[in-house]
XYZ file of C-alpha atoms in Angstrom:
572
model
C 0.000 0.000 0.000
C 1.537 3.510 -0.668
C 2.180 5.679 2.557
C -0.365 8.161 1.403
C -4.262 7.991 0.057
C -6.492 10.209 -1.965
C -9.382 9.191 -2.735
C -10.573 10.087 -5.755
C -14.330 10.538 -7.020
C -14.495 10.548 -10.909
C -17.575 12.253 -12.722
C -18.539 11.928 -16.337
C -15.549 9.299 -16.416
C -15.905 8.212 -20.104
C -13.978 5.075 -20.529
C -11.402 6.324 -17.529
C -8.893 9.451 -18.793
C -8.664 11.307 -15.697
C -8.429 7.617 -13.985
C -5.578 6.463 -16.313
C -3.658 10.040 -15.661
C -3.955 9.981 -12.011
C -2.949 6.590 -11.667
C 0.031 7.344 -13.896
C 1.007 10.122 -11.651
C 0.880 8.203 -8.310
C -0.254 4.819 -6.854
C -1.861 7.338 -4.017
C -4.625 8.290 -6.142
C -7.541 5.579 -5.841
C -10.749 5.995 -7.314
C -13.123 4.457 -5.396
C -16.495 5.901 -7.226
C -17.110 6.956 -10.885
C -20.327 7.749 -12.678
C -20.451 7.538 -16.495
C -23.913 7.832 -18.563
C -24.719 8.371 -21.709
C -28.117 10.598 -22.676
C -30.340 9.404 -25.306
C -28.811 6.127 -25.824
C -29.523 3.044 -24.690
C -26.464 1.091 -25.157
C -23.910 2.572 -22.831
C -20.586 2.029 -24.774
C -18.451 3.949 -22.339
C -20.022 2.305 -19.347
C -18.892 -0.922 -20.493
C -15.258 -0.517 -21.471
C -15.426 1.448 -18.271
C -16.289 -1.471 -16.099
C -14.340 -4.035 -18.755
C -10.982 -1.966 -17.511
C -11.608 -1.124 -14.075
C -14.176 -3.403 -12.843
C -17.615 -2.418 -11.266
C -16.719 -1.879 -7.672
C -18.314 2.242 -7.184
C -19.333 1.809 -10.673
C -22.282 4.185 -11.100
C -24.089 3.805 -14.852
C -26.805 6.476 -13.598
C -27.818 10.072 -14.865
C -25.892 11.576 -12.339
C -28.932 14.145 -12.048
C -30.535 11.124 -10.429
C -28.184 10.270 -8.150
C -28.179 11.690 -4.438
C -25.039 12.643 -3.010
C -25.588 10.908 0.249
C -24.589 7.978 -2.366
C -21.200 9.318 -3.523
C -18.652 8.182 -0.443
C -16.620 11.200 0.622
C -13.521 11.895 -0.972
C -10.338 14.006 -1.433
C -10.648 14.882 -5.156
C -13.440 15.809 -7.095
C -12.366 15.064 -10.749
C -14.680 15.190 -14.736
C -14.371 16.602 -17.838
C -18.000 17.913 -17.295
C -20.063 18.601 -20.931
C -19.698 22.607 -22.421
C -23.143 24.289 -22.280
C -24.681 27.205 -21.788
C -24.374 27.743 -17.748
C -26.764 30.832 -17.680
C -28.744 30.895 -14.533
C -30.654 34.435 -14.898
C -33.795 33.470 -17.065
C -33.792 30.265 -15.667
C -33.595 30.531 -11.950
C -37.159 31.750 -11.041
C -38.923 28.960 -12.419
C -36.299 25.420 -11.789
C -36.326 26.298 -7.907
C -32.476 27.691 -7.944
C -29.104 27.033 -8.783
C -30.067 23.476 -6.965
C -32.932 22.782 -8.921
C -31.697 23.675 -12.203
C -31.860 19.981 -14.369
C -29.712 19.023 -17.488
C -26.784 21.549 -17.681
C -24.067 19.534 -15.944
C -21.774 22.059 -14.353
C -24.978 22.364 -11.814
C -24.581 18.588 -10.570
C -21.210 19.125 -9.975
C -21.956 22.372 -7.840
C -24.792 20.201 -5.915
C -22.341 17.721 -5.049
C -19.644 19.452 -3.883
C -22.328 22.486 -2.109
C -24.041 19.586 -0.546
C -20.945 17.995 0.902
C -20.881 20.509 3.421
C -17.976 20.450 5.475
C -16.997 17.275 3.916
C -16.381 18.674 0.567
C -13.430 17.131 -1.140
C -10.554 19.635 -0.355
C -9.140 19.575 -4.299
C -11.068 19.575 -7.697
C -9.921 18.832 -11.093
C -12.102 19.345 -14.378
C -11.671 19.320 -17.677
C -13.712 21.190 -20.701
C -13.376 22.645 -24.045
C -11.205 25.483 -24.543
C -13.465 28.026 -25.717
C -15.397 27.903 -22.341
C -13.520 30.694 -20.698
C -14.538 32.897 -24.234
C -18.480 31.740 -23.920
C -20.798 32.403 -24.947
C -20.442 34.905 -28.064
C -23.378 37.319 -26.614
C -21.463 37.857 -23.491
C -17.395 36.895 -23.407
C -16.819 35.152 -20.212
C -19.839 34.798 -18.739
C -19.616 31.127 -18.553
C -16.374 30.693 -17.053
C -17.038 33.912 -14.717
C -20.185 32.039 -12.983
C -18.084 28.821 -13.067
C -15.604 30.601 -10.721
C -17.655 32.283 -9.065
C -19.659 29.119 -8.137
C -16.474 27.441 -6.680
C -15.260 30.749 -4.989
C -18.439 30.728 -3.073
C -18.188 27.288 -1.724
C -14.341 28.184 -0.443
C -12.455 26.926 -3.396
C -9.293 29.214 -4.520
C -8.911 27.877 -8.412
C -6.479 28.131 -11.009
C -6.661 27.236 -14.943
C -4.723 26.929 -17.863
C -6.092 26.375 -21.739
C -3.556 23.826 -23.125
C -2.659 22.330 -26.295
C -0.990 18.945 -26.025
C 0.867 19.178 -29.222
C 2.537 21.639 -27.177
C 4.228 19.469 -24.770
C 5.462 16.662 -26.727
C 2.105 14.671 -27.055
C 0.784 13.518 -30.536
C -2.878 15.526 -30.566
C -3.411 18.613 -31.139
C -6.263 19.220 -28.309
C -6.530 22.282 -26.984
C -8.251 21.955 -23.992
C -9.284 24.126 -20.413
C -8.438 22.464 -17.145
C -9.228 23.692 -13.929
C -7.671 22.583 -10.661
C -9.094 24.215 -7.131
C -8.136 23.963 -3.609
C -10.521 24.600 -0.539
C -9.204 27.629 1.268
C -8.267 25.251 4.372
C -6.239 22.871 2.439
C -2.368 22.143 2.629
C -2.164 23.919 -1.018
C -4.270 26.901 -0.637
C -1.940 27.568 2.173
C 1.204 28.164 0.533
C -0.193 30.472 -1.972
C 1.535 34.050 -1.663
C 1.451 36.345 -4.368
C -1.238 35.398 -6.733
C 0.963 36.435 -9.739
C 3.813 34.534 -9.226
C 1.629 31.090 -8.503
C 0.016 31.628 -11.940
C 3.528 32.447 -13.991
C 6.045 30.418 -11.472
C 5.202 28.800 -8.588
C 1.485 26.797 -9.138
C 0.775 23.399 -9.691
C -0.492 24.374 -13.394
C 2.817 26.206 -14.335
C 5.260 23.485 -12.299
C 3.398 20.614 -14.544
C 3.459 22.714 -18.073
C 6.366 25.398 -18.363
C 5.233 28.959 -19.916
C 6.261 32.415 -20.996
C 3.571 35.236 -20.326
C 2.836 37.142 -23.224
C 3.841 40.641 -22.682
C 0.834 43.247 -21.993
C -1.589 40.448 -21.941
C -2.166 41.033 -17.377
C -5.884 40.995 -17.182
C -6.880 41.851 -12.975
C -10.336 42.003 -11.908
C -13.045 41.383 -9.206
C -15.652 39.129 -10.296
C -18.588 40.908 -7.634
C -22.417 40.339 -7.121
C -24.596 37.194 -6.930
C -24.664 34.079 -9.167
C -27.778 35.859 -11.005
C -25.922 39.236 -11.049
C -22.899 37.527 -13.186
C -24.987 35.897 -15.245
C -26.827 38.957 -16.090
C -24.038 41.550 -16.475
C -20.639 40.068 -16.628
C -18.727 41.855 -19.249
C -21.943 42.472 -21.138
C -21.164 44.577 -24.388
C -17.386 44.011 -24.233
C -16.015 42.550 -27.617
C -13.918 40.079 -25.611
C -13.581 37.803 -22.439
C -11.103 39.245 -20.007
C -9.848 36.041 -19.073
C -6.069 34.973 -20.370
C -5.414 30.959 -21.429
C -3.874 30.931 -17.719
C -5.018 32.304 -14.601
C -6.092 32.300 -11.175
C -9.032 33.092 -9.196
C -8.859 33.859 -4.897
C -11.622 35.069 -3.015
C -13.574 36.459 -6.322
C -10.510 37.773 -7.132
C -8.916 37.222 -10.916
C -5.326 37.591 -12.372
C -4.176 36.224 -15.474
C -2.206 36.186 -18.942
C -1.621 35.058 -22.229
C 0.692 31.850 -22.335
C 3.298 30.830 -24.750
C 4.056 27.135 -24.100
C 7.646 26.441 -23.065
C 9.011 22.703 -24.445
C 12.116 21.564 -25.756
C 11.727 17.713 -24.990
C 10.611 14.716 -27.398
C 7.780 15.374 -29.304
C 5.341 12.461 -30.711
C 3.294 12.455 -34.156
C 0.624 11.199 -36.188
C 3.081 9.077 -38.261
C 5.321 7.731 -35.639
C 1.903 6.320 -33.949
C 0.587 4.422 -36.709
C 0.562 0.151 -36.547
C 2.535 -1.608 -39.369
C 0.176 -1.445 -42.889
C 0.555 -5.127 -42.974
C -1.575 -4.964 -39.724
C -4.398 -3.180 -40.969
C -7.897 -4.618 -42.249
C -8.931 -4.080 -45.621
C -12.047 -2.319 -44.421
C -9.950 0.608 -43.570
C -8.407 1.196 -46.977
C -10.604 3.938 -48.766
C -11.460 2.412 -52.223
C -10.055 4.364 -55.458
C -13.493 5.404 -56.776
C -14.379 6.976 -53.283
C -10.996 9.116 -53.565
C -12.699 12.026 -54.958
C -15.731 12.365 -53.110
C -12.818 12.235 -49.775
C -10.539 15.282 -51.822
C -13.663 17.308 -52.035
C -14.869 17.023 -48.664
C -11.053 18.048 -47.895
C -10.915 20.851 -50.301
C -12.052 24.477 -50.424
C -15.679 25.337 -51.344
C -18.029 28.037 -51.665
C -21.576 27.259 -51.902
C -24.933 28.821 -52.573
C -27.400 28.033 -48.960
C -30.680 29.449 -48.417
C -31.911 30.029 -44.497
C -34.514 28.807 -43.027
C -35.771 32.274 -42.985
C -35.476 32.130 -47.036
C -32.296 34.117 -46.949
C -29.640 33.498 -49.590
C -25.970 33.379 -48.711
C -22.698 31.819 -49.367
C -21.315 29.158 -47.267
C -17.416 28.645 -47.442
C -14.564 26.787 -46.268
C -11.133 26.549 -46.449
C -9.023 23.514 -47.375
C -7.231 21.166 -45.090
C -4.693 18.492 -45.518
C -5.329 15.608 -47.962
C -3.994 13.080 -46.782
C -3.006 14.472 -43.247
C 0.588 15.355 -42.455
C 2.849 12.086 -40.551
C 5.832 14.252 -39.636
C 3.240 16.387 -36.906
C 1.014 16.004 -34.123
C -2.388 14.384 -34.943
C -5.211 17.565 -35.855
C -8.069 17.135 -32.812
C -10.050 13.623 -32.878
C -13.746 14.426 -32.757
C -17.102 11.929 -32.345
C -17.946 11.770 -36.154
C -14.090 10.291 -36.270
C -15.508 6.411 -37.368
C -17.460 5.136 -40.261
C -16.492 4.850 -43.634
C -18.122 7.926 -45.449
C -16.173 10.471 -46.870
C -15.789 13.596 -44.183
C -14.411 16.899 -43.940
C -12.982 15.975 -40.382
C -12.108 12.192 -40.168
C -8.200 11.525 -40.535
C -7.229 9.912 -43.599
C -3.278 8.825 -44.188
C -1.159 7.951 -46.761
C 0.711 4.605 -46.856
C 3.945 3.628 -48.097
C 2.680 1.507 -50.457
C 0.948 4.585 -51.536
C -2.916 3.309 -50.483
C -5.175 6.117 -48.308
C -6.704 4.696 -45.390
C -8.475 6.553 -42.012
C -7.101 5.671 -38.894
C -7.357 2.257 -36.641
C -9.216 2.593 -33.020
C -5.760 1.519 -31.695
C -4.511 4.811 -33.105
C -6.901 6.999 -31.897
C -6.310 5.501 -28.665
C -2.905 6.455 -28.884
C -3.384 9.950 -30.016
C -5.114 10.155 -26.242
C -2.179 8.215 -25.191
C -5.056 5.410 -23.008
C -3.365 2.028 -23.693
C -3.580 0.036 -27.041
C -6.512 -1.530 -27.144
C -8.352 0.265 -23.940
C -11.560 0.308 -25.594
C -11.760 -3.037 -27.483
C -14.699 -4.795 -26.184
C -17.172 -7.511 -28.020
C -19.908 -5.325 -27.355
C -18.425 -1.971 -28.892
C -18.236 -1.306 -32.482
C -14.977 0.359 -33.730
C -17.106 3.451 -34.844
C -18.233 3.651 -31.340
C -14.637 3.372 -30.184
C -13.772 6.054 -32.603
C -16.484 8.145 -30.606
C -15.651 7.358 -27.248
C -11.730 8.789 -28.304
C -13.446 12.054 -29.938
C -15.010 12.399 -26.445
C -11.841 11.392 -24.337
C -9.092 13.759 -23.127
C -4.999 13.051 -22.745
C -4.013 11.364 -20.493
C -0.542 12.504 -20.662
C -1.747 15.722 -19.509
C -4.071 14.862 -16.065
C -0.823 12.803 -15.373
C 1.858 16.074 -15.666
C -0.891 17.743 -13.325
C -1.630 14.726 -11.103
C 2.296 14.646 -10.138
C 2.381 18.407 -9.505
C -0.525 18.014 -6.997
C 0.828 15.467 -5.348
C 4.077 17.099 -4.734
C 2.444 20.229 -3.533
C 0.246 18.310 -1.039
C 2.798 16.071 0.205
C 6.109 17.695 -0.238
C 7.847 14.818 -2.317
C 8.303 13.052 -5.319
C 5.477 10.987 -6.716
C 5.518 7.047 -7.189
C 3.482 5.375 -9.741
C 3.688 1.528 -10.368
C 0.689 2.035 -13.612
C 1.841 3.861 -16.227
C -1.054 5.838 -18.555
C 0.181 2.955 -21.145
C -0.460 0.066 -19.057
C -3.141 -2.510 -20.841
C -5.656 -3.175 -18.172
C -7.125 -6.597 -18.960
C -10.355 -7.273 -19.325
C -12.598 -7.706 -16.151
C -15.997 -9.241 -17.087
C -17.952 -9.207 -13.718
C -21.131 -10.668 -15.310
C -21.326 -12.655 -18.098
C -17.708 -14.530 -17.420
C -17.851 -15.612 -21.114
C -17.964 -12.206 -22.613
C -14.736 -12.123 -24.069
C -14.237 -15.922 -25.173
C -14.483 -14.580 -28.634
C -12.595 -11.701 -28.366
C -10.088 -11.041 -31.646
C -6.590 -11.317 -30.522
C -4.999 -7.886 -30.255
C -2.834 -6.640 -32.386
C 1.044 -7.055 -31.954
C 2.020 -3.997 -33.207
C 5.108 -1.042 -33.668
C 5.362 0.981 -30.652
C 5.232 4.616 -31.078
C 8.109 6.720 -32.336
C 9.025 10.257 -30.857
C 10.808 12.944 -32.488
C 14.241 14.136 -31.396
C 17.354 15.424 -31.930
C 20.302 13.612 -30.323
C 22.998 15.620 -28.252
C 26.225 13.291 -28.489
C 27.883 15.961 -26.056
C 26.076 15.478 -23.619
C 26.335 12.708 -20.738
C 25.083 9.423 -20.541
C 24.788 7.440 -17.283
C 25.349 3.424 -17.952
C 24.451 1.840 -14.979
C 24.062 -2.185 -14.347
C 20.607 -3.591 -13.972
C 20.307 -6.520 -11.499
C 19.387 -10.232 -12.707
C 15.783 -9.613 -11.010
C 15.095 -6.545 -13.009
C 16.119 -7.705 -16.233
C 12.447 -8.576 -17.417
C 11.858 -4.820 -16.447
C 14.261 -2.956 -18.725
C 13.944 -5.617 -21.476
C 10.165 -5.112 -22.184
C 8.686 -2.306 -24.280
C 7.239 0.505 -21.900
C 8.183 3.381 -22.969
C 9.134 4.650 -19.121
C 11.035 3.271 -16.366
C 12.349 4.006 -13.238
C 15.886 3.119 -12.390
C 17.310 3.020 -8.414
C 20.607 2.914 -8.214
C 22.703 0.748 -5.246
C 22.608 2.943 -2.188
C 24.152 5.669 -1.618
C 27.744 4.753 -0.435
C 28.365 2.763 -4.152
C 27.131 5.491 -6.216
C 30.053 7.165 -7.453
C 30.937 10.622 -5.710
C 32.621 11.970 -9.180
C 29.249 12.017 -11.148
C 27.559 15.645 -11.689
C 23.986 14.871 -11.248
C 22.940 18.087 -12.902
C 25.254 17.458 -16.431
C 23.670 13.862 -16.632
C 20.986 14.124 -19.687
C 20.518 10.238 -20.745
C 20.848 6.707 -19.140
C 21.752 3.323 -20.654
C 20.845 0.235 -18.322
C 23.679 -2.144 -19.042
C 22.649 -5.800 -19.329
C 25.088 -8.421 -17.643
C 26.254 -10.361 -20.516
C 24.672 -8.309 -22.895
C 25.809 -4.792 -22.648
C 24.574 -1.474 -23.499
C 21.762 -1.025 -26.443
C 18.533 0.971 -24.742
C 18.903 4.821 -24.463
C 16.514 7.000 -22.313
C 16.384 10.403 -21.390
C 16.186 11.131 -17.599
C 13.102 13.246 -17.097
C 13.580 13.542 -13.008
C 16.725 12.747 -10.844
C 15.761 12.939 -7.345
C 16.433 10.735 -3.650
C 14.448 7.754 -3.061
C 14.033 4.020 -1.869
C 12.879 0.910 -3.593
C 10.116 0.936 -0.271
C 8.401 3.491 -2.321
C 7.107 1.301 -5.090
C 7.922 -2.142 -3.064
C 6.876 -2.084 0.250
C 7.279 -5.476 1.149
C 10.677 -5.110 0.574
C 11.296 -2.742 3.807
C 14.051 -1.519 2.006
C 13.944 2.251 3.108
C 17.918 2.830 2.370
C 18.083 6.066 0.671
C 19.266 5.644 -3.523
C 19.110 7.948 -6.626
C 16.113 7.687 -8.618
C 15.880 8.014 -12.263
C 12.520 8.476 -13.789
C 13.019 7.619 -17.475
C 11.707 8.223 -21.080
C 12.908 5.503 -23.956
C 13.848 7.272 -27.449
C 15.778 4.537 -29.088
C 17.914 1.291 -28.982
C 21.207 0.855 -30.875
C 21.317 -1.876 -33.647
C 22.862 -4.643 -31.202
C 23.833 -4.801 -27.587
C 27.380 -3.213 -27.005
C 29.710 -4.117 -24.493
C 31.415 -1.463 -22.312
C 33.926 -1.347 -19.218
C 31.827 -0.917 -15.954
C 34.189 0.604 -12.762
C 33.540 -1.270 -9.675
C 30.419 1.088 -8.619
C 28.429 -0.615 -11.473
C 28.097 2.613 -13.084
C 30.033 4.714 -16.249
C 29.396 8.500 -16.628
C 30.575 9.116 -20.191
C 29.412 11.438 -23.117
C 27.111 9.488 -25.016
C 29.132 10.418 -28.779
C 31.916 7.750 -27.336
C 29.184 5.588 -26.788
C 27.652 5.337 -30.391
C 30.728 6.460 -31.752
């Protein structure tokens, strides 16, 4: 059992994102109640995976308008990537019985929950929703967002947010997305907040897990004053735009943010390093040569004669996009309408090397989200419904960067995850225990590919993996963690902060696997194997895998187990 617990509430829980990410981040995080349901639809796609991966222990497959919170355990996180809508409350307040009463726009639910918690609210909260929300809607820029925080300031939550784009940080999709994290006023968080400026640009949890440079003359500082009714009413009414910057803060009603220019200079993934093998894909996904046309034309630039309903006539246009879409970048955004074979404006459609056009596999999609290959396949689910349950997902890659940073802030050290966002859950049929007897076998595919640039001056750590933790290095996750020997037989010469990659070296083998060390801090193998007892303090290495040499090269280890070299002698 980890030393430390957070319970973790998931609403609106899809087929598990915010579950995957959090788990990623830290074996603390448990979820020990989700809700997922699907309106106007009787077969409840996401429910199923859901339970398929995760089992139906606190399972909830329930219109959460339905459900009373005296049935949702208490918990220390709140997290969902609630629906966008349109969260006025003015013309609608006088007649649904309040803010309480008001049915079928979603952000209310989660503002019932967490008001009628009471003093047992969960002290953090993490959401997720489209990026426009803190523009919305066009009438009145803001207003959305505005009663949103205004909402959570009321019930004692200071709350901070940042609009970002995945591509931005390495990860294959371009999804530009708003998260919002929040911290009751009492909580071990809220409490080392200072100056409200520097937490947004410097010191928060949102700019510790995603690195940015404020745009200059972009500071936008206001109150956010009156009732819930009042904001909804007036806020910025007749203003051309929404105060808010794509990062920000909110404290006691009060609001201070900017413009953010995403800071990066790691390994970045793309649409064509994620693809599976062409010899791997059906036939149904090939697009047949006569239907190439009708596919260029929904791609292509138009301008069309429409007449309105009101008998109107006017010209509809549209640019062009990429035909087929570009390999060497970041997927463009995966949206609901991604499966089925008919030509479409907005599906993804790539080019082989055989020279064939083809849309994408669910695998991929999957990937593009970075869930697990394979996380949705389920006898009961089409692949056009898996295709919609990705357009609906989030990243994972991106509730794990801000899972870690909350757990450090809480608990003042380095976060320990033994399930990594790629882990393949296997299937867990509670019911029917034949379910998956006829289940295709998955696909054995290419792992994904990142883009890079090699630095051959700078250093490489070799260090010797143990006989018992061969299995480990030698399998195909793309991150590891490496503990050294303890602390006495780890050389004293080695400059922690010039290392830059690691090689574990094989005993018999040699050298052939090269990471990059994403975090070098002080640990103990206790952390992630407690039955072990082994406390003894060690450097940890949290890794990322870019490549492997051609063959397994044998290299002169001192007597500490360990080489610090540049890593041009090494491929050299």
């Amino acid at each position: 059992m980890p030393r430390h617990h957070i319970k973790v509430v998931e609403l609106f829980a899809g087929v598990g994102g915010f579950r995957i990410g959090l788990e990623g981040a830290s074996d603390s995080y448990e979820t020990i109640w989700n809700n997922q349901w699907e309106p106007s639809t009787q077969h409840q796609d996401a429910s199923l995976v859901y339970r398929a991966r995760f089992g139906t222990k606190g399972h909830s497959n329930k219109d959460i308008n339905l459900v009373p919170t005296n049935e949702i355990p208490d918990h220390d996180l709140l997290v969902g990537g609630f629906p966008c809508q349109d969260y006025s409350v003015a013309a609608t307040l006088s007649r649904s019985g309040g803010i309480e009463g008001k049915k079928g726009v979603l952000w209310w639910q989660i503002y019932r929950i967490l008001s009628e918690k009471g003093e047992k609210r969960p002290k953090y909260i993490f959401f997720e929703n489209v990026d426009r929300l803190i523009n919305s809607p066009a009438a009145q820029r803001g207003r959305d967002f505005a009663i949103i925080l205004a909402s959570l300031s009321d019930l004692g939550y200071v709350v901070e947010w940042r609009v970002i784009n995945a591509a931005d940080y390495g990860m294959p999709q371009r999804r530009r997305r708003t998260y919002i994290v929040g911290y009751l006023n009492d909580s071990v968080v809220a409490k080392k907040i200072e100056r409200i400026e520097d937490w947004v640009e410097f010191d928060g949890v949102m700019a510790r897990a995603f690195e940015f440079r404020a745009k200059e003359n972009t500071i936008s500082e206001f109150d956010i004053d009156g009732s819930i009714i009042e904001v909804s009413a007036a806020f910025n009414k007749g203003k051309k735009d929404s105060p808010f910057g794509n990062a920000g803060m909110m404290m006691n009603r009060h609001v201070y943010s900017v413009d953010a220019d995403a800071v990066y200079d790691g390994p970045k993934q793309t649409l064509g390093g994620n693809l599976v093998d062409e010899k791997l894909v059906p036939e149904e996904f090939f697009i047949d040569d006569k239907d190439l046309p009708k596919w260029k034309y929904e791609k292509g630039a138009k301008k069309i004669n429409r007449v309105s309903k009101e008998g109107y006539n006017y010209v509809f246009s549209e640019g062009g996009m990429a035909f087929p879409d570009y390999l060497d970048q970041p997927s463009r955004t995966i949206i609901t309408g991604e499966g089925g074979t008919a030509p479409s404006r907005f599906k993804h459609v790539v080019r082989t090397k055989s020279g064939r056009y083809r849309r994408l596999l669910p695998i991929e999609l999957e990937r593009m989200n970075m869930f697990p290959d394979n996380h949705t396949l389920h006898p009961e689910v089409s692949d056009g419904r898996r295709a919609f349950l990705m357009g609906n997902a989030l990243v994972c890659g991106i509730v794990e960067q801000i899972g870690k940073c909350l757990y450090q802030f809480i608990y003042d050290e380095a976060p320990v995850s033994s399930r990594p966002i790629f882990l393949n859950r296997e299937a867990k049929p509670m019911l029917d225990l034949g379910l998956f007897v006829d289940e295709q076998k998955e696909l054995v595919v290419n792992c994904p590919k990142k883009q890079y640039v090699l630095d051959k001056a700078k250093h490489v750590l070799i260090g010797l993996v143990k006989r018992d933790n061969e299995a480990y290095f030698l399998n195909a996750e793309p991150t590891k963690i490496y503990y050294t020997g303890k602390t006495k037989t780890f050389p004293s010469t080695v400059a922690i902060n010039k290392l830059y990659y690691f090689m574990p070296y094989i005993k018999g083998k040699g050298v052939r696997d090269l990471y990059l060390i994403r975090v070098a801090r002080i640990g103990n193998k206790a952390e992630i194997h407690p039955e072990s007892n082994d406390d003894a303090p060690r450097l940890v290495f949290e890794l990322e895998y870019l490549e492997s040499l051609s063959e397994y090269e044998k290299l002169n280890l001192n007597r500490y187990w360990f080489k610090d070299t540049l890593l041009g002698r090494v491929f050299k």
